[in-house]
Every structure is written in structure tokens, then in C-alpha cells.
């Protein structure tokens, strides 16, 4: 069975959704370790709920970027992680880590890439961009992580979130989040089937 590693900065509702599906057997995987760049992030509580180890590892604990990347890497390796999932990780992932985990690191983006992605395009800014462009539909993209923001090959996409005239960035974020939870679990299953070799 494959082991999942997570990187998250916030409340961790995507981590929660994925670990729930692991527990009920919908995904053939289990949680290995959760890393957050914030000591007080809600995702640590999610980790406790599911009895998965969680660690606070942040760039400012290290004198160099390489030492930071090495600690992230060794934490995943020591916890026998096969696949890393970025789930609302709001910091730049060190390029060294991305290279080491090529093909084994996924990110979720709350819009239909290649639209509304790239540097600085995160959180409510994504939904603001969707509204400003007058898009009638939005959704979710799960893609492999490479060194360009939101540009890696797409593994799974789920549209169909209709944008209403009354929507605000906040209401859109809420609607998209529900789809994120469904889509991320499907993407993980797809990765296991196609790429895990297990
Ligand atoms: C999600 O909207 C995700 O797409 C974005 O950050 C949010 C994380 O939410 N990048 P959560 O911490 O999983 O609840």
C-alpha cells in the first residue's frame, strides 16, 4: 500500500478528505506524514484525528535553502512516503525537493489551468481572476509539480462549477472547495493506478 506525504499551510480540509477516503478504503493508500510551515496550522489537528505524524518545518529554521530542502526530503523518506501531495501549501517548494520527487509530487489548484495560474495566483486571488474574466465556469486542477508555478502536466481536472452573477471570490472559493475534496481523492487513485507500479 502506498504512503502519502502532505505539505499544507492551513486548515487542511483537503488532507482531511483524502485521509477519510484512505480510512474507508476508497483510496488504496495511507497517511505517512504531514508537514506544515506553520506550527499552529489546523492541519496538525487533522493529523492527530487520523493518527498520522505531523511536523512543523519552516524555511526560517534553517540557515540555507538546501538544508531546508534536505530536511523536507529526509522527513518524507524516513516516513516511507511514495507520493507527496501539496494541499494548500502557501510557500515556494524548494526546487531541490521538486527535482527529487519528479513524477511523485502533486498540487491542487482551485481553477481550470492553464487559466488563472502562475506566480502569485493563489487563494482568493484565483477566484477574483475568474470573476474579473467573466468566466461562466470554473473548477479544479490536480497537476504534477515542476519548477514552473502551476505548469506541470495535468493529472485530473474537474470543471462544472458554474459562476453566478451573485458570486463573490468567497462564495466561489466555497463552491470550488467542495469539488477539490472529490477531485483530489480521484486524482490520487488515478496516480496509484497509472504511476505507482503497485
Ligand atoms: C484550497 O483551496 C487549495 O486549493 C488552496 O488552498 C486551499 C486549502 O484548503 N491552494 P485546505 O487547507 O485544504 O482546507
Coordinates of C-alpha atoms in Angstrom, one line a residue, residues 58-179:
X58 CA 9.7 26.1 8.0
X59 CA 12.4 27.8 6.0
X60 CA 13.4 30.2 8.8
X61 CA 14.5 27.2 11.0
X62 CA 17.5 26.7 8.6
X63 CA 20.4 28.8 7.5
X64 CA 20.2 27.7 3.9
X65 CA 17.6 26.7 1.4
X66 CA 19.4 23.5 0.8
X67 CA 19.3 22.5 4.4
X68 CA 15.6 23.2 4.5
X69 CA 15.0 21.1 1.3
X70 CA 17.2 18.3 2.7
X71 CA 15.1 18.2 5.9
X72 CA 11.8 18.1 4.0
X73 CA 13.2 15.3 1.8
X74 CA 14.6 13.2 4.7
X75 CA 11.3 13.6 6.6
X76 CA 9.4 12.1 3.6
X77 CA 11.9 9.4 3.1
X78 CA 12.0 8.4 6.8
X79 CA 8.2 8.1 6.8
X80 CA 8.3 5.8 3.7
X81 CA 6.4 8.3 1.6
X82 CA 5.7 7.3 -2.0
X83 CA 3.7 10.3 -3.2
X84 CA 3.7 13.9 -1.9
X85 CA 0.5 16.0 -2.1
X86 CA 0.6 19.7 -1.8
X87 CA -2.7 20.7 -0.2
X88 CA -2.9 24.4 0.3
X89 CA 0.9 24.8 0.8
X90 CA 1.4 28.6 0.5
X91 CA 5.1 28.7 0.2
X92 CA 7.5 28.1 -2.6
X93 CA 8.6 24.4 -2.7
X94 CA 12.4 24.2 -2.9
X95 CA 13.5 23.2 -6.4
X96 CA 15.8 20.5 -5.0
X97 CA 12.7 18.8 -3.5
X98 CA 10.7 19.1 -6.7
X99 CA 13.6 17.5 -8.7
X100 CA 14.0 14.7 -6.2
X101 CA 10.3 13.9 -6.3
X102 CA 9.6 14.4 -10.0
X103 CA 6.5 12.5 -11.0
X104 CA 5.8 11.8 -7.3
X105 CA 4.5 15.3 -6.3
X106 CA 1.0 16.6 -7.0
X107 CA -0.6 20.0 -6.4
X108 CA -4.2 21.1 -6.3
X109 CA -5.1 24.4 -7.9
X110 CA -8.6 25.8 -7.4
X111 CA -9.3 26.8 -11.1
X112 CA -9.2 25.3 -14.6
X113 CA -5.5 25.5 -15.5
X114 CA -3.8 26.7 -17.7
X115 CA -6.2 29.6 -16.9
X116 CA -5.7 31.6 -13.7
X117 CA -2.4 30.0 -12.6
X118 CA 1.2 31.1 -12.1
X119 CA 3.2 33.0 -9.5
X120 CA 1.0 35.0 -7.1
X121 CA -2.1 33.2 -8.2
X122 CA -3.3 31.6 -5.0
X123 CA -6.2 31.8 -2.5
X124 CA -8.9 34.3 -3.2
X125 CA -6.9 35.9 -6.0
X126 CA -7.7 32.9 -8.2
X127 CA -11.4 33.3 -7.7
X128 CA -11.1 37.1 -8.2
X129 CA -9.4 36.4 -11.6
X130 CA -12.2 34.0 -12.6
X131 CA -14.8 36.7 -11.8
X132 CA -12.9 39.5 -13.5
X133 CA -12.5 37.5 -16.7
X134 CA -16.3 36.9 -16.8
X135 CA -15.8 33.1 -17.0
X136 CA -19.1 31.2 -16.8
X137 CA -17.5 28.1 -15.3
X138 CA -14.6 27.2 -13.0
X139 CA -13.3 24.1 -11.3
X140 CA -10.2 22.3 -10.0
X141 CA -7.0 21.0 -11.4
X142 CA -4.6 18.5 -10.0
X143 CA -1.2 18.5 -11.7
X144 CA 2.3 17.2 -11.3
X145 CA 4.6 19.7 -9.8
X146 CA 7.6 21.0 -11.7
X147 CA 9.7 24.1 -11.3
X148 CA 7.3 26.4 -13.0
X149 CA 4.3 27.5 -10.9
X150 CA 1.1 25.6 -11.9
X151 CA 2.6 24.4 -15.2
X152 CA 3.3 20.7 -14.7
X153 CA 1.3 18.1 -16.6
X154 CA -2.3 17.8 -15.6
X155 CA -3.4 14.6 -14.0
X156 CA -7.0 15.3 -13.3
X157 CA -9.4 18.2 -13.9
X158 CA -12.9 18.7 -12.8
X159 CA -15.0 21.6 -14.2
X160 CA -18.7 22.2 -13.8
X161 CA -18.6 24.8 -11.1
X162 CA -21.0 27.4 -12.6
X163 CA -20.2 31.1 -11.9
X164 CA -23.3 33.0 -11.0
X165 CA -23.8 36.8 -11.2
X166 CA -24.2 36.9 -7.4
X167 CA -20.9 35.1 -6.7
X168 CA -18.0 36.8 -4.8
X169 CA -14.5 35.4 -4.5
X170 CA -15.5 33.9 -1.2
X171 CA -18.7 32.1 -2.4
X172 CA -16.8 30.8 -5.4
X173 CA -14.0 29.5 -3.1
X174 CA -16.6 27.7 -1.0
X175 CA -18.2 26.0 -4.1
X176 CA -14.8 25.1 -5.6
X177 CA -13.5 23.7 -2.2
X178 CA -16.3 21.0 -2.3
X179 CA -15.1 19.9 -5.7

